[in-house]
Short mmCIF file of C-alpha atoms and ligand atoms in Angstrom, two decimals:
data_model
loop_
_atom_site.label_atom_id
_atom_site.label_comp_id
_atom_site.label_asym_id
_atom_site.label_seq_id
_atom_site.Cartn_x
_atom_site.Cartn_y
_atom_site.Cartn_z
CA MET A 480 98.64 64.84 105.79
CA PRO A 481 99.23 67.33 108.61
CA VAL A 482 96.60 67.48 111.30
CA ALA A 483 95.64 71.15 111.26
CA GLU A 484 96.49 72.84 114.51
CA GLU A 485 93.13 74.51 114.33
CA SER A 486 91.45 71.17 114.94
CA VAL A 487 92.09 71.52 118.63
CA ALA A 488 90.52 74.91 118.87
CA THR A 489 87.57 73.56 116.93
CA VAL A 490 87.22 70.68 119.39
CA ALA A 491 87.46 73.09 122.28
CA LYS A 492 84.84 75.31 120.68
CA GLU A 493 82.50 72.34 120.30
CA HIS A 494 82.97 71.48 123.96
CA GLU A 495 81.88 74.93 124.91
CA THR A 496 78.40 76.23 124.35
CA THR A 497 79.37 79.85 124.93
CA PRO A 498 80.59 81.70 121.82
CA PHE A 499 83.88 83.60 122.26
CA PHE A 500 82.41 87.11 122.01
CA GLU A 501 79.74 86.20 124.53
CA SER A 502 82.45 84.91 126.84
CA VAL A 503 84.25 88.28 126.58
CA ASN A 504 80.95 90.07 127.19
CA ARG A 505 80.28 87.99 130.28
CA ASN A 506 83.58 89.19 131.68
CA PHE A 507 82.64 92.73 130.69
CA ALA A 508 79.25 92.42 132.40
CA ARG A 509 80.85 91.22 135.63
CA ALA A 510 82.92 94.39 135.78
CA ALA A 511 80.17 96.69 134.50
CA ALA A 512 77.91 95.54 137.34
CA LEU A 513 80.39 97.05 139.81
CA LEU A 514 80.40 100.43 138.08
CA ASN A 515 78.01 103.30 138.13
CA TYR A 516 77.78 104.35 134.48
CA PRO A 517 74.61 104.95 132.45
CA ARG A 518 73.39 101.76 130.81
CA GLY A 519 73.61 103.32 127.32
CA LEU A 520 77.25 104.20 127.80
CA LEU A 521 78.12 100.68 128.93
CA GLU A 522 76.25 99.31 125.92
CA GLN A 523 78.17 101.62 123.58
CA ILE A 524 81.47 100.45 125.09
CA ARG A 525 80.49 96.76 124.79
CA VAL A 526 79.20 96.55 121.22
CA CYS A 527 81.26 96.21 118.07
CA ASN A 528 81.11 99.48 116.09
CA LYS A 529 81.85 98.38 112.53
CA VAL A 530 82.42 95.07 110.75
CA TYR A 531 83.51 94.21 107.22
CA TYR A 532 83.10 90.75 105.69
CA VAL A 533 84.55 90.04 102.29
CA GLN A 534 84.91 87.07 99.95
CA PHE A 535 87.47 87.47 97.21
CA PRO A 536 88.88 85.23 94.49
CA VAL A 537 92.55 84.26 94.33
CA ARG A 538 94.13 82.02 91.70
CA ILE A 539 95.83 79.10 93.48
CA ARG A 540 97.65 76.51 91.39
CA GLY A 541 95.52 77.17 88.33
CA GLU A 542 92.19 77.13 90.23
CA ILE A 543 90.17 80.07 91.55
CA GLN A 544 89.69 79.84 95.32
CA VAL A 545 87.19 82.05 97.10
CA ILE A 546 88.77 83.29 100.32
CA GLN A 547 86.83 84.66 103.30
CA GLY A 548 88.13 87.62 105.29
CA TRP A 549 86.92 89.89 108.11
CA ARG A 550 87.91 93.13 109.78
CA ALA A 551 86.09 94.32 112.89
CA GLU A 552 86.55 97.74 114.48
CA HIS A 553 85.21 97.29 117.95
CA SER A 554 85.56 100.83 119.24
CA HIS A 555 85.95 104.26 117.67
CA HIS A 556 86.22 106.15 120.98
CA ARG A 557 89.86 106.69 120.00
CA LEU A 558 91.32 106.55 116.50
CA PRO A 559 93.02 104.83 114.83
CA CYS A 560 91.76 101.39 115.70
CA LYS A 561 94.44 98.81 116.31
CA GLY A 562 94.55 95.04 116.19
CA GLY A 563 96.24 92.07 114.58
CA ILE A 564 95.41 90.04 111.51
CA ARG A 565 95.03 86.31 112.00
CA TYR A 566 95.34 83.51 109.45
CA ALA A 567 93.58 80.40 110.74
CA GLU A 568 90.86 77.97 109.77
CA THR A 569 88.95 78.85 112.95
CA VAL A 570 88.47 82.47 111.91
CA ASP A 571 84.83 83.57 111.84
CA LEU A 572 82.84 86.68 112.64
CA ASP A 573 82.39 85.79 116.31
CA GLU A 574 86.11 85.20 116.84
CA ILE A 575 87.11 88.44 115.11
CA MET A 576 84.58 90.54 117.06
CA ALA A 577 85.69 88.97 120.35
CA LEU A 578 89.36 89.60 119.58
CA ALA A 579 88.60 93.18 118.49
CA ALA A 580 86.79 93.80 121.78
CA LEU A 581 89.75 92.43 123.75
CA MET A 582 91.96 94.90 121.84
CA THR A 583 89.82 97.85 122.96
CA TYR A 584 90.14 96.86 126.62
CA LYS A 585 93.83 96.04 126.25
CA CYS A 586 94.68 99.41 124.70
CA ALA A 587 92.84 101.20 127.50
CA ILE A 588 94.66 99.22 130.21
CA VAL A 589 98.12 100.08 128.88
CA ASN A 590 97.19 103.67 127.96
CA VAL A 591 97.60 103.24 124.22
CA PRO A 592 95.27 105.87 122.69
CA PHE A 593 93.61 103.56 120.16
CA GLY A 594 90.32 101.75 119.73
CA GLY A 595 90.35 97.98 119.29
CA ALA A 596 90.14 96.09 116.00
CA LYS A 597 90.93 92.66 114.60
CA GLY A 598 91.12 91.07 111.18
CA GLY A 599 91.31 87.55 109.93
CA ILE A 600 91.44 85.36 106.88
CA LYS A 601 89.97 81.88 107.06
CA ILE A 602 92.91 79.85 105.77
CA ASN A 603 95.50 77.48 107.13
CA PRO A 604 98.73 79.18 106.02
CA ARG A 605 100.50 75.80 106.03
CA ASN A 606 98.46 74.85 102.96
CA TYR A 607 99.85 77.70 100.81
CA THR A 608 103.21 78.60 99.32
CA GLU A 609 104.85 81.90 100.20
CA GLU A 610 103.90 83.33 96.84
CA GLU A 611 100.26 82.30 97.28
CA LEU A 612 100.17 83.82 100.76
CA GLU A 613 101.55 87.06 99.32
CA ARG A 614 98.77 87.14 96.71
CA ILE A 615 96.10 86.49 99.35
CA THR A 616 97.53 89.14 101.69
CA ARG A 617 97.82 91.80 99.00
CA ARG A 618 94.29 91.14 97.74
CA TYR A 619 92.87 91.30 101.28
CA THR A 620 94.72 94.61 101.80
CA VAL A 621 93.18 96.06 98.64
CA GLU A 622 89.73 95.10 99.96
CA LEU A 623 90.51 96.88 103.24
CA ILE A 624 91.78 99.99 101.43
CA GLN A 625 88.66 100.19 99.27
CA LYS A 626 86.38 100.09 102.31
CA ASN A 627 88.47 102.45 104.49
CA PHE A 628 89.34 99.68 106.93
CA ILE A 629 93.05 100.47 106.89
CA GLY A 630 95.05 103.71 107.20
CA PRO A 631 97.41 105.43 109.67
CA SER A 632 94.60 107.49 111.17
CA LEU A 633 91.80 104.94 110.71
CA ASP A 634 92.76 101.36 111.41
CA VAL A 635 96.25 99.93 111.81
CA PRO A 636 96.70 96.13 111.67
CA ALA A 637 99.57 94.13 113.19
CA PRO A 638 100.69 90.48 113.34
CA ASP A 639 98.65 87.85 115.13
CA TYR A 640 98.32 84.07 115.01
CA GLY A 641 99.62 82.79 111.67
CA THR A 642 101.07 86.11 110.48
CA GLY A 643 104.31 88.00 111.10
CA ALA A 644 106.64 90.71 109.80
CA ARG A 645 106.57 89.24 106.28
CA GLU A 646 102.80 89.70 105.92
CA MET A 647 102.98 93.19 107.46
CA ALA A 648 105.60 94.19 104.85
CA TRP A 649 103.27 93.04 102.04
CA ILE A 650 100.40 95.02 103.58
CA ALA A 651 102.52 98.20 103.90
CA ASP A 652 103.80 97.85 100.35
CA THR A 653 100.30 97.40 98.93
CA TYR A 654 98.94 100.34 100.91
CA MET A 655 101.77 102.62 99.77
CA ALA A 656 101.17 101.65 96.14
CA PHE A 657 97.52 102.77 96.48
CA ARG A 658 98.20 105.87 98.60
CA PRO A 659 101.48 107.30 97.27
CA ASP A 660 100.44 110.78 98.42
CA ASP A 661 100.01 109.78 102.08
CA ILE A 662 103.16 110.97 103.86
CA ASN A 663 102.32 108.69 106.82
CA ALA A 664 101.58 105.63 104.72
CA LEU A 665 104.17 103.48 106.52
CA ALA A 666 102.12 103.87 109.71
CA CYS A 667 99.22 101.94 108.11
CA VAL A 668 100.44 98.72 109.73
CA THR A 669 102.85 97.77 112.54
CA GLY A 670 105.05 94.76 113.16
CA LYS A 671 106.94 95.45 109.92
CA PRO A 672 110.55 94.36 109.41
CA VAL A 673 112.96 96.98 110.77
CA GLU A 674 114.32 97.66 107.26
CA GLN A 675 110.78 98.51 106.13
CA GLY A 676 109.82 100.95 108.84
CA GLY A 677 109.45 98.58 111.77
CA VAL A 678 110.79 99.26 115.24
CA ARG A 679 113.51 97.24 116.93
CA GLY A 680 112.04 94.95 119.58
CA ARG A 681 108.54 94.52 118.07
CA THR A 682 108.97 90.82 117.19
CA GLU A 683 109.64 89.78 120.77
CA ALA A 684 107.48 92.50 122.38
CA THR A 685 104.44 90.40 123.30
CA GLY A 686 106.54 87.61 124.82
CA LEU A 687 108.75 90.09 126.67
CA GLY A 688 105.65 91.89 127.96
CA VAL A 689 104.29 88.53 129.15
CA TYR A 690 107.53 88.02 131.07
CA PHE A 691 107.40 91.51 132.64
CA GLY A 692 103.72 90.98 133.55
CA ILE A 693 104.32 87.61 135.22
CA ARG A 694 107.39 88.96 137.00
CA GLU A 695 105.39 91.84 138.41
CA ALA A 696 102.44 89.69 139.50
CA LEU A 697 104.74 87.17 141.14
CA SER A 698 106.54 89.90 143.05
CA VAL A 699 103.42 90.51 145.17
CA PRO A 700 103.55 88.25 148.25
CA GLU A 701 99.83 88.71 149.00
CA LEU A 702 99.03 87.27 145.58
CA VAL A 703 101.41 84.33 145.45
CA ARG A 704 101.73 83.11 149.06
CA PRO A 705 98.07 81.98 149.25
CA LEU A 706 98.89 79.72 146.27
CA GLY A 707 101.62 78.03 148.31
CA LEU A 708 104.34 79.74 146.27
CA GLU A 709 107.20 82.04 147.18
CA PRO A 710 107.42 85.39 145.34
CA GLY A 711 109.62 85.52 142.22
CA ILE A 712 109.97 83.61 138.96
CA GLU A 713 113.21 81.81 139.85
CA GLY A 714 112.69 78.05 139.95
CA LYS A 715 108.99 78.17 138.98
CA ARG A 716 107.94 75.23 136.78
CA VAL A 717 106.24 76.35 133.58
CA ILE A 718 104.28 74.56 130.83
CA VAL A 719 103.97 76.45 127.54
CA GLN A 720 101.23 75.77 124.99
CA GLY A 721 102.12 77.15 121.55
CA PHE A 722 105.77 77.66 120.62
CA GLY A 723 105.13 80.47 118.11
CA ASN A 724 105.98 84.13 118.35
CA VAL A 725 104.44 84.75 121.78
CA GLY A 726 105.06 81.35 123.38
CA TYR A 727 108.67 81.03 122.25
CA HIS A 728 109.66 84.53 123.35
CA ALA A 729 107.78 84.35 126.67
CA ALA A 730 109.41 80.98 127.44
CA LYS A 731 112.82 82.33 126.47
CA PHE A 732 112.61 85.39 128.74
CA LEU A 733 111.08 83.40 131.61
CA GLN A 734 114.00 80.97 131.41
CA GLN A 735 116.91 83.27 130.56
CA GLU A 736 115.99 86.37 132.57
CA GLY A 737 113.70 84.93 135.24
CA GLY A 738 115.35 81.56 135.94
CA ALA A 739 112.10 79.60 135.41
CA ILE A 740 112.16 75.89 134.52
CA ILE A 741 110.25 75.06 131.33
CA THR A 742 109.06 71.49 131.92
CA ALA A 743 106.83 71.03 128.84
CA VAL A 744 106.15 72.65 125.49
CA ILE A 745 102.96 71.80 123.60
CA GLU A 746 102.62 72.31 119.85
CA TRP A 747 99.92 71.50 117.29
CA ASP A 748 101.44 68.09 116.49
CA GLY A 749 102.26 66.90 120.05
CA ALA A 750 104.36 67.91 123.04
CA VAL A 751 107.74 67.46 124.69
CA TYR A 752 108.21 66.98 128.43
CA ASN A 753 111.18 66.94 130.76
CA PRO A 754 110.57 67.48 134.50
CA ASP A 755 114.19 68.68 134.87
CA GLY A 756 113.69 71.44 132.30
CA ILE A 757 113.96 72.06 128.57
CA ASP A 758 116.45 74.52 127.09
CA VAL A 759 114.23 76.85 125.05
CA GLU A 760 116.92 77.92 122.56
CA ASP A 761 118.02 74.34 122.03
CA LEU A 762 114.43 73.24 121.40
CA ALA A 763 113.95 76.12 118.93
CA ARG A 764 117.13 75.00 117.13
CA HIS A 765 115.80 71.41 116.99
CA ARG A 766 112.55 72.68 115.44
CA ARG A 767 114.43 74.78 112.86
CA GLU A 768 116.41 71.70 111.85
CA THR A 769 113.60 69.11 111.85
CA GLY A 770 110.42 71.16 111.33
CA SER A 771 108.87 70.05 114.63
CA ILE A 772 109.52 70.17 118.37
CA LEU A 773 108.77 66.43 118.54
CA HIS A 774 111.57 63.88 119.03
CA TYR A 775 113.71 66.49 120.74
CA PRO A 776 116.40 64.23 122.19
CA ARG A 777 116.53 65.84 125.65
CA ALA A 778 112.82 65.42 126.46
CA LYS A 779 110.09 62.81 126.20
CA THR A 780 107.83 63.15 123.15
CA ILE A 781 104.11 63.09 123.86
CA PRO A 782 102.11 62.08 120.77
CA LEU A 783 99.30 64.13 119.25
CA GLU A 784 96.53 61.96 120.76
CA GLU A 785 97.76 62.78 124.29
CA ARG A 786 98.82 66.35 123.53
CA ASP A 787 96.07 68.16 125.41
CA SER A 788 96.56 66.08 128.56
CA VAL A 789 99.89 67.92 129.01
CA LEU A 790 97.89 71.04 129.92
CA GLU A 791 96.85 69.08 133.00
CA TYR A 792 100.37 68.13 134.13
CA GLU A 793 101.58 69.44 137.48
CA CYS A 794 103.34 72.84 137.25
CA ASP A 795 103.40 76.27 138.88
CA ILE A 796 102.53 78.30 135.79
CA LEU A 797 100.54 77.18 132.76
CA LEU A 798 101.17 79.55 129.86
CA PRO A 799 98.65 79.11 127.03
CA ALA A 800 100.08 80.92 123.97
CA ALA A 801 98.19 79.35 121.06
CA LEU A 802 94.49 79.94 120.52
CA GLU A 803 91.33 80.70 122.48
CA SER A 804 89.13 78.29 124.47
CA GLN A 805 91.94 75.91 125.35
CA ILE A 806 90.96 75.79 129.03
CA HIS A 807 87.29 74.97 129.05
CA ARG A 808 84.71 73.57 131.43
CA TYR A 809 85.85 69.99 130.73
CA ASN A 810 89.55 70.26 131.49
CA ALA A 811 89.39 73.11 134.05
CA PRO A 812 88.66 70.72 136.96
CA ARG A 813 91.84 68.78 136.14
CA ILE A 814 94.27 71.68 135.66
CA GLN A 815 97.05 71.34 138.27
CA ALA A 816 98.79 74.67 137.64
CA LYS A 817 98.64 77.24 140.44
CA ILE A 818 98.75 80.15 138.00
CA ILE A 819 97.39 80.49 134.46
CA ALA A 820 99.28 83.22 132.61
CA GLU A 821 97.16 84.08 129.57
CA ALA A 822 99.68 84.84 126.84
CA ALA A 823 97.10 83.97 124.15
CA ASN A 824 93.86 85.87 123.67
CA GLY A 825 90.87 84.26 125.38
CA PRO A 826 92.48 80.91 126.25
CA THR A 827 90.17 80.48 129.26
CA THR A 828 86.43 80.35 128.66
CA ALA A 829 84.09 82.13 131.07
CA ALA A 830 82.74 78.76 132.25
CA ALA A 831 86.27 77.48 132.93
CA GLU A 832 87.12 80.64 134.81
CA GLU A 833 84.36 80.03 137.36
CA ILE A 834 85.77 76.56 138.01
CA LEU A 835 89.35 77.86 138.30
CA GLU A 836 88.22 80.57 140.68
CA ARG A 837 86.50 78.04 142.94
CA ARG A 838 89.68 75.95 142.90
CA GLY A 839 91.82 78.95 143.93
CA ILE A 840 93.86 79.06 140.71
CA LEU A 841 95.15 82.54 139.89
CA VAL A 842 94.51 83.77 136.34
CA ILE A 843 96.67 86.62 135.01
CA PRO A 844 94.33 87.94 132.32
CA ASP A 845 95.09 88.30 128.60
CA ILE A 846 93.89 91.90 128.32
CA PHE A 847 96.77 92.88 130.56
CA LEU A 848 99.36 90.15 130.07
CA ASN A 849 99.73 90.05 126.29
CA ALA A 850 99.44 93.83 125.79
CA GLY A 851 103.19 94.17 125.11
CA GLY A 852 102.62 93.73 121.38
CA VAL A 853 100.26 96.66 121.08
CA VAL A 854 102.44 98.83 123.33
CA VAL A 855 105.42 98.40 121.01
CA SER A 856 103.16 98.68 117.95
CA TYR A 857 102.20 102.09 119.33
CA PHE A 858 105.91 103.01 119.52
CA GLU A 859 106.31 101.86 115.89
CA TRP A 860 103.33 103.95 114.79
CA LEU A 861 104.78 106.99 116.62
CA LYS A 862 108.12 106.41 114.89
CA ASN A 863 106.39 106.19 111.51
CA ILE A 864 104.28 109.32 111.88
CA SER A 865 107.15 111.34 113.37
CA HIS A 866 109.51 110.10 110.65
CA VAL A 867 112.40 109.77 113.07
CA ARG A 868 114.07 106.74 114.65
CA LEU A 869 113.47 106.52 118.40
CA GLY A 870 116.51 107.82 120.27
CA ARG A 871 118.01 109.60 117.26
CA LEU A 872 117.76 113.05 118.78
CA GLU A 873 118.97 112.32 122.29
CA LYS A 874 121.56 109.52 121.98
CA ARG A 875 124.66 111.70 121.40
CA PHE A 876 123.46 114.35 123.82
CA GLU A 877 123.09 111.78 126.60
CA GLU A 878 126.49 110.28 125.83
CA ARG A 879 128.08 113.73 126.08
CA THR A 880 126.26 114.45 129.37
CA ASN A 881 127.42 111.08 130.74
CA GLN A 882 130.98 111.89 129.67
CA GLN A 883 130.88 115.20 131.55
CA LEU A 884 129.48 113.49 134.65
CA ILE A 885 132.21 110.84 134.61
CA GLU A 886 134.92 113.47 134.23
CA MET A 887 133.49 115.46 137.13
CA VAL A 888 133.27 112.39 139.43
CA GLU A 889 136.81 111.36 138.49
CA ARG A 890 138.10 114.86 139.21
CA LEU A 891 136.33 115.06 142.57
CA THR A 892 137.27 111.57 143.78
CA GLY A 893 140.72 111.42 142.20
CA GLN A 894 139.88 107.92 140.97
CA SER A 895 139.60 106.68 137.38
CA LEU A 896 137.02 104.26 135.96
CA THR A 897 138.20 101.15 134.14
CA PRO A 898 137.64 101.22 130.34
CA ARG A 899 134.78 98.69 130.80
CA GLU A 900 133.05 100.82 133.48
CA ARG A 901 133.50 103.90 131.32
CA GLN A 902 131.99 102.15 128.31
CA LEU A 903 128.97 101.01 130.34
CA LEU A 904 128.27 104.47 131.76
CA LEU A 905 128.90 106.38 128.56
CA ARG A 906 126.45 104.59 126.33
CA GLY A 907 123.36 106.59 125.31
CA PRO A 908 120.10 104.68 124.71
CA GLY A 909 119.43 103.19 121.27
CA GLU A 910 116.02 102.37 119.81
CA GLU A 911 115.91 98.89 121.31
CA ASP A 912 116.80 100.19 124.81
CA LEU A 913 114.04 102.80 124.64
CA VAL A 914 111.46 100.30 123.38
CA ARG A 915 112.35 97.81 126.06
CA SER A 916 112.29 100.33 128.89
CA GLY A 917 109.03 101.84 127.62
CA LEU A 918 107.48 98.38 127.51
CA GLU A 919 108.76 97.42 130.95
CA ASP A 920 107.52 100.63 132.52
CA THR A 921 104.11 100.25 130.87
CA MET A 922 103.63 96.66 132.01
CA ILE A 923 104.69 97.46 135.58
CA ALA A 924 102.40 100.49 135.80
CA ALA A 925 99.44 98.62 134.26
CA PHE A 926 99.82 95.70 136.66
CA HIS A 927 99.81 97.98 139.68
CA GLU A 928 96.71 99.83 138.46
CA ILE A 929 94.90 96.50 138.15
CA TRP A 930 96.26 95.19 141.44
CA HIS A 931 95.16 98.39 143.19
CA ILE A 932 91.60 97.98 141.83
CA TYR A 933 91.55 94.31 142.88
CA LYS A 934 92.71 95.16 146.40
CA GLU A 935 90.83 98.38 147.04
CA ARG A 936 87.50 98.23 145.19
CA LYS A 937 84.64 96.44 146.85
CA GLY A 938 83.37 93.25 145.23
CA VAL A 939 86.11 92.78 142.62
CA PRO A 940 86.51 88.99 142.55
CA ASN A 941 89.68 88.52 140.50
CA LEU A 942 92.39 90.18 138.40
CA ARG A 943 90.37 89.83 135.18
CA THR A 944 87.42 91.76 136.57
CA ALA A 945 89.85 94.33 137.96
CA ALA A 946 91.40 94.68 134.49
CA PHE A 947 87.94 95.15 132.92
CA VAL A 948 87.03 97.76 135.55
CA CYS A 949 90.26 99.60 134.74
CA ALA A 950 89.50 99.50 131.00
CA ILE A 951 85.83 100.50 131.26
CA ASP A 952 86.70 103.45 133.53
CA LYS A 953 89.18 104.80 130.99
CA ILE A 954 86.93 104.28 127.96
CA ALA A 955 83.99 105.89 129.77
CA THR A 956 86.20 108.89 130.59
CA ALA A 957 87.15 109.15 126.91
CA TYR A 958 83.47 109.18 125.93
CA PHE A 959 82.73 111.87 128.50
CA GLN A 960 85.61 113.91 127.04
CA LEU A 961 84.07 113.53 123.58
CA GLY A 962 80.92 115.04 125.02
CA ILE A 963 78.72 112.21 123.75
CA PHE A 964 77.61 111.20 127.23
CA PRO A 965 77.20 114.33 129.37
P1 NAD B 1414 101.90 82.11 116.11
O1 NAD B 1414 101.20 81.68 114.90
O2 NAD B 1414 103.25 82.74 115.97
O3 NAD B 1414 102.08 80.88 117.12
C1 NAD B 1414 101.06 80.05 117.56
C2 NAD B 1414 101.65 78.67 117.80
O4 NAD B 1414 100.67 77.84 118.41
C3 NAD B 1414 102.09 78.00 116.50
O5 NAD B 1414 103.42 77.55 116.63
C4 NAD B 1414 101.10 76.84 116.36
O6 NAD B 1414 101.64 75.72 115.69
C5 NAD B 1414 100.77 76.54 117.82
N1 NAD B 1414 99.52 75.83 118.04
C6 NAD B 1414 98.38 75.84 117.32
N2 NAD B 1414 97.45 75.05 117.85
C7 NAD B 1414 98.00 74.51 118.95
C8 NAD B 1414 97.55 73.60 119.93
N3 NAD B 1414 96.33 73.12 119.89
N4 NAD B 1414 98.36 73.26 120.93
C9 NAD B 1414 99.61 73.77 121.00
N5 NAD B 1414 100.10 74.64 120.08
C10 NAD B 1414 99.31 75.00 119.08
O7 NAD B 1414 100.90 83.07 116.87
P2 NAD B 1414 101.23 84.14 117.99
O8 NAD B 1414 101.40 85.46 117.32
O9 NAD B 1414 102.30 83.62 118.88
O10 NAD B 1414 99.84 84.20 118.75
C11 NAD B 1414 99.50 83.27 119.77
C12 NAD B 1414 98.41 83.85 120.63
O11 NAD B 1414 98.86 85.10 121.19
C13 NAD B 1414 97.10 84.18 119.90
O12 NAD B 1414 96.03 83.99 120.79
C14 NAD B 1414 97.25 85.64 119.59
O13 NAD B 1414 95.99 86.27 119.39
C15 NAD B 1414 97.93 86.11 120.85
N6 NAD B 1414 98.64 87.39 120.72
C16 NAD B 1414 99.60 87.57 119.78
C17 NAD B 1414 100.26 88.79 119.70
C18 NAD B 1414 101.39 89.03 118.75
O14 NAD B 1414 102.03 90.11 118.85
N7 NAD B 1414 101.73 88.13 117.86
C19 NAD B 1414 99.90 89.84 120.57
C20 NAD B 1414 98.91 89.61 121.53
C21 NAD B 1414 98.29 88.39 121.59
#
């Protein structure tokens, strides 16, 4: 019988007395205390605007099962709302509201003009067949349609823990069947397969954004030298918790583009460890072939009972990419990493953060670091509502302009480019190039906004508070523009 991966999060939750949403609100309050906004406005930004709880029946192997689902729209200051849908046994109202709130702040930080939302179904997807998951997903979508909790201009879900492009395709298909007259129906959900209206680069977007975010933070000497580290990712030793969409892609980019050394990977059923480094692609291949990362021949297998102790192994960067509350008040004193790069949402509890801060460990906060997914979801939504593939209009034009430039340079210098050089310079940007450069630019700009607040504003204790200050400022401005708070 598989030990549900959720068990760990449950254990962590039991360790911690602070509920997840309260933990987010504590971080909010720390930033709000540094700002000079009316109390009512801050309250309006903090609270969750609208919540839907539903229980619906689904026939599973001849029996009726009653399934619980939620959708929370944290903020309507900008519409549509945006946020993933999670399938996990840990899902409850508190978790969904906390995650929806994080989405609001995240969107503000990366200048995505959406409010935050989150949805979830309380199931362990491993316990269901593909066909059963399809039935559950379609039924949940119908519930959302009936209550106006989904729609291109209202609320646009995306993948999260336990869901991916497959589920998003089912959601889009169900929505289009109910709203055949909505010309923008495809924009009702993002993270779809490319053949069904998705955008190239969405699958890896969160992990790639995590890489860009870490790269940017580690390029600042003032931030990394006090940790006893040299700037740059090259040679940094990284432990990854969660080898799913976000963890796998982040590890891959850190290794392949940044030259980091991945010393350990932790999964729900145990961990693998090799101080000399683990080849991420090779480990992914091993998992595809065997169904687990365990018993990977080029690393030591750590059994389930000792799995969480791997979080405490020596490393430069600890990258939690599984679930929330993984670094809590009990293991925080033993964490040896110099940097915690929050690829997951809420992996560090507020109580743990105080301990980490005292110990001088740098936390790169989730509301900035894992925003790559929503940035590229925004690009997908724009593609869907504009009904044109990104780059379609300009690709040929740019290639022709490049051609003219090359000819001019060749004429003026009397020298000819090699066919390879010509090919490189001629190429106009395709959809994937545009998505990647848009994501990179966004993550770089967002980091420097946060870094500037951290450095320049009085009393800002860490990057997380700086990120919250950045978000609250932008949301408050949006409310002022709406004229609600004169
Ligand atoms: P996923 O389901 O693709 O992967 C999660 C992985 O974590 C799975 O492989 C699972 O087996 C593993 N896991 C579960 N419990 C574990 C444990 N105790 N120890 C180690 N591994 C464990 O989910 P994902 O989409 O990669 O999401 C991971 C985190 O990133 C979540 O917090 C999610 O909210 C956040 N996030 C995801 C996206 C996205 O675009 N998918 C965007 C932003 C944030």
